[in-house]
XYZ file of C-alpha atoms in Angstrom:
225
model
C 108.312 -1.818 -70.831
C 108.401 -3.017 -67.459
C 105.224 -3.814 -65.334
C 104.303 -1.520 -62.255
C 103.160 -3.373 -59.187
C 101.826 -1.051 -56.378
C 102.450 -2.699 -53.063
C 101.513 -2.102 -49.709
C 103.265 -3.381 -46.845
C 101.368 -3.212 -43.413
C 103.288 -3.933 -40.402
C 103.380 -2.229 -36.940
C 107.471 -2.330 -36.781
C 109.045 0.087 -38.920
C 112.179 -1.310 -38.825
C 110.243 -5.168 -40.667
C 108.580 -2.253 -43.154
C 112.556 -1.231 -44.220
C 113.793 -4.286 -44.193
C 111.058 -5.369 -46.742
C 111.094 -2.442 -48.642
C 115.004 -2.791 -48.886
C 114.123 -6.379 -50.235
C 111.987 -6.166 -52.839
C 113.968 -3.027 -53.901
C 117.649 -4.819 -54.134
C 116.511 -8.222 -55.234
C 114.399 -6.345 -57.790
C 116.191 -3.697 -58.885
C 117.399 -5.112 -62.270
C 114.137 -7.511 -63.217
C 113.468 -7.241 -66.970
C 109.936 -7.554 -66.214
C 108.957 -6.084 -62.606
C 109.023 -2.851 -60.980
C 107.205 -1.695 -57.745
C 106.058 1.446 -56.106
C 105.760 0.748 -52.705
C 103.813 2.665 -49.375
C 103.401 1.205 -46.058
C 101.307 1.320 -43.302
C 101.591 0.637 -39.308
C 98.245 0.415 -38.376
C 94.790 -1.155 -38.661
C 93.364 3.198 -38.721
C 96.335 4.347 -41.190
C 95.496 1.216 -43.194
C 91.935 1.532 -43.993
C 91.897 5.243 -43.912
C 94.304 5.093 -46.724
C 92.738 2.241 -48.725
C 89.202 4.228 -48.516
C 91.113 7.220 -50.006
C 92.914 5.569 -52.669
C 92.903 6.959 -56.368
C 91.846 3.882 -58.714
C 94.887 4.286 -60.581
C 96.943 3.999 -57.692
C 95.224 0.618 -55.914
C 97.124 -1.503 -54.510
C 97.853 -4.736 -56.483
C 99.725 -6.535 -53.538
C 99.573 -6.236 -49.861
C 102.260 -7.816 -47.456
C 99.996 -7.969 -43.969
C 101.317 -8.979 -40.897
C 98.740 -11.189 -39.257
C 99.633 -9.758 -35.655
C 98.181 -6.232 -35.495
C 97.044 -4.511 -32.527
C 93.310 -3.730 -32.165
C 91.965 -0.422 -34.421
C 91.292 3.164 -32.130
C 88.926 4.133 -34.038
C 88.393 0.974 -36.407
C 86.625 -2.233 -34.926
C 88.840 -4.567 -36.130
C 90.854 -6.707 -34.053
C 93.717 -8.549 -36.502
C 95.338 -8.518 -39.867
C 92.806 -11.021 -41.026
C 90.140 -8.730 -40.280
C 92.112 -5.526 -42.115
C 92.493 -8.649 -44.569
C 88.820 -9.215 -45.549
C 88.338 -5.939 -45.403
C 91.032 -4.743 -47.877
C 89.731 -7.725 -50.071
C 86.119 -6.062 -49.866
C 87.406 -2.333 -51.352
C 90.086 -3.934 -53.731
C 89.057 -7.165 -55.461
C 91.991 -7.914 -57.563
C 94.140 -7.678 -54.997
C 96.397 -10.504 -53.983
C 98.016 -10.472 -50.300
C 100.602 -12.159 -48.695
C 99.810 -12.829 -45.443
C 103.320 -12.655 -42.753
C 103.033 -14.298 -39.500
C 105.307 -15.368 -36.257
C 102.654 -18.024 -35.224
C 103.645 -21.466 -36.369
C 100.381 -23.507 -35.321
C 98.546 -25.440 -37.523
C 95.463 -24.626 -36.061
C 96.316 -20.990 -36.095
C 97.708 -21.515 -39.705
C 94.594 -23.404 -41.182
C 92.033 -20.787 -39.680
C 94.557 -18.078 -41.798
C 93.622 -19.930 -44.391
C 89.844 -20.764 -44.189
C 89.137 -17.040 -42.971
C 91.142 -14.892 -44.927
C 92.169 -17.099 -48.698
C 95.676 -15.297 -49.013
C 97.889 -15.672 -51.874
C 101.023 -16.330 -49.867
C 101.580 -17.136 -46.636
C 104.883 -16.878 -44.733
C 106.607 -17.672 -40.878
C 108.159 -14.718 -40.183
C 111.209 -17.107 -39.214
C 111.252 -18.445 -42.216
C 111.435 -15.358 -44.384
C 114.585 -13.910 -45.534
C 114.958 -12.048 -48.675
C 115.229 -15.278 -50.616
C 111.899 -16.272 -49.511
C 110.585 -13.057 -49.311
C 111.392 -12.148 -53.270
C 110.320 -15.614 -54.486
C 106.804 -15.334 -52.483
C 106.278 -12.332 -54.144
C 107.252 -13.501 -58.048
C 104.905 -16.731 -57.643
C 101.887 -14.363 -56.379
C 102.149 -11.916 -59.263
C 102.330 -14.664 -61.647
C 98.943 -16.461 -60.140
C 100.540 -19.203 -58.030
C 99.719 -19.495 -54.213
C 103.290 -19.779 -51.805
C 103.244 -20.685 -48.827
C 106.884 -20.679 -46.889
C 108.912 -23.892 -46.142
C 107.987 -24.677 -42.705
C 103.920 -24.559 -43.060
C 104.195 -26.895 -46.292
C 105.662 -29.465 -43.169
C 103.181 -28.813 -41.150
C 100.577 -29.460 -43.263
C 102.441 -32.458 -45.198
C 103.046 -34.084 -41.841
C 98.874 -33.352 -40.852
C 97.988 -35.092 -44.292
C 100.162 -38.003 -43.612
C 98.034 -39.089 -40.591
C 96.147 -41.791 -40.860
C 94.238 -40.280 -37.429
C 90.631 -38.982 -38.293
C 89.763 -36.023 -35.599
C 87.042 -34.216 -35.858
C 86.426 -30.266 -35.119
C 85.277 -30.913 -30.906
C 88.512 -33.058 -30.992
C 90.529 -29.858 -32.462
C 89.199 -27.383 -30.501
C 89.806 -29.878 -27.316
C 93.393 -29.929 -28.092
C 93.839 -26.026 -28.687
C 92.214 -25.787 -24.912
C 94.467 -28.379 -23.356
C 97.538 -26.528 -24.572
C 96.361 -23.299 -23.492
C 95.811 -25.089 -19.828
C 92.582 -25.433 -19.096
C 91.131 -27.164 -16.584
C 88.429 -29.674 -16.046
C 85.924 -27.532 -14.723
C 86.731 -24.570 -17.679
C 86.361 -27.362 -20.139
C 82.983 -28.180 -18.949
C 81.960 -24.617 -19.652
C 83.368 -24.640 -23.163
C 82.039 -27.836 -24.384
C 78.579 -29.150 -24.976
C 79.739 -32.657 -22.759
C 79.530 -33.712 -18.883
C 82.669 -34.521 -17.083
C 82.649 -38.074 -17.920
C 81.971 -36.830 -21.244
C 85.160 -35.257 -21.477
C 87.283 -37.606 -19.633
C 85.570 -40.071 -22.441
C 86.906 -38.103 -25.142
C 90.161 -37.487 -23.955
C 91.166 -40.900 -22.978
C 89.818 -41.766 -26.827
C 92.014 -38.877 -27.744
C 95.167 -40.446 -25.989
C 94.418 -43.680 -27.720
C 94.372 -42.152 -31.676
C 97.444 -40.088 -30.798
C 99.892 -42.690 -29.278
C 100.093 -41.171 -26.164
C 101.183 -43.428 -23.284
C 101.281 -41.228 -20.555
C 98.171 -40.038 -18.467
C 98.874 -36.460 -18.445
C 97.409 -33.655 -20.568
C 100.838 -32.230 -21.266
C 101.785 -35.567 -23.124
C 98.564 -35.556 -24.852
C 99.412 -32.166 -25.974
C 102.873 -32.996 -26.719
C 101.817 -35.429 -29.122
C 99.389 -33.920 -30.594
C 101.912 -30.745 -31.723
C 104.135 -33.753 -32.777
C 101.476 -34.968 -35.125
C 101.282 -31.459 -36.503
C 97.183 -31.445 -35.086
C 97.903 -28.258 -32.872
């Protein structure tokens, strides 16, 4: 007798919800060991009003959550790592593969730290290949994670540069653009505190040129942002 897997698939664009469902469906359909029922969601509301109302013999066992929700109307919860925890909290067991279009490794590792998922996937990466073979390692107890982060990470690791957290979260704000004077109100550091930091920042990174958008160049090269 086959296994049942209830899954839940919660993404905001119905047509990614079909194309899933039409996935799992065809590349499962003939598995000697696997069968699904599946239900989706497009919401942060529709999601945790139907977790809360769940049966316990219909729970979930896996959720596919896009990361990139909008905000809850009626909810206070502002991502799908927050509808992420919170799922965890009601169903224990459950495993979740978390699906994202951010390719960051900052973004990526706080995915990580914050929420624990089972799987995690680049929504560029993911065709039904990827999709089917995400979902067989999860059932069976093994973490996945797509193609693309694995290189991000592997290239991180390889590093022999040490940065710390201030140096991180320096980087992230360079990118984003921010000036001197914003940077003085972010960090705990005076001007020539900062100008300190970066220049030492520059030197660990290889970067030759004075500008921030080298800095920041380099740093993405390096896989550190």
């Amino acid at each position: 007798m086959k296994k049942v897997f209830n899954i839940l698939i919660v993404d905001d664009h119905p047509m990614i919800i079909e194309g899933y469902s039409n996935t799992i469906k065809w590349h499962f359909k003939e598995h000697p060991v696997f069968s699904f029922n599946i239900e989706s969601t497009t919401s942060i509301d529709e999601t945790v009003n139907l977790v809360n109302n769940i049966l316990p013999q219909n729970k979930f066992n896996l959720v596919l959550l896009d990361i990139s929700l909008p905000n809850g109307n009626t909810i206070k919860m502002h991502s799908g790592e927050d509808l992420g925890l919170f799922i965890k909290s009601k169903l224990p067991d459950v495993k979740i593969i978390a699906i994202t279009a951010l390719n960051d490794t900052v973004r990526l590792l706080n995915i990580i730290k914050k929420l624990g998922p089972h799987g995690l996937l680049i929504k560029s990466d993911t065709d039904g290949e990827v999709l089917t073979t995400a979902i067989k390692n999860v059932i069976k107890g093994r973490d996945y994670y797509s193609h693309s982060i694995v290189e991000l990470f592997k290239k991180r690791v390889s590093q022999n540069i040490v940065l710390d957290d201030l140096d991180i979260q320096l980087l992230v704000e360079l990118s984003n653009g921010a000036k001197m004077k914003e940077l003085q109100e972010l960090f705990p550091l005076t001007k020539s505190g900062l100008e300190k930091r970066i220049r030492l920042l520059r030197k660990k990174i290889g970067s030759q040129d004075s500008s921030n958008r080298d800095l920041v160049i380099k740093a993405k090269e390096n896989g550190f942002i």
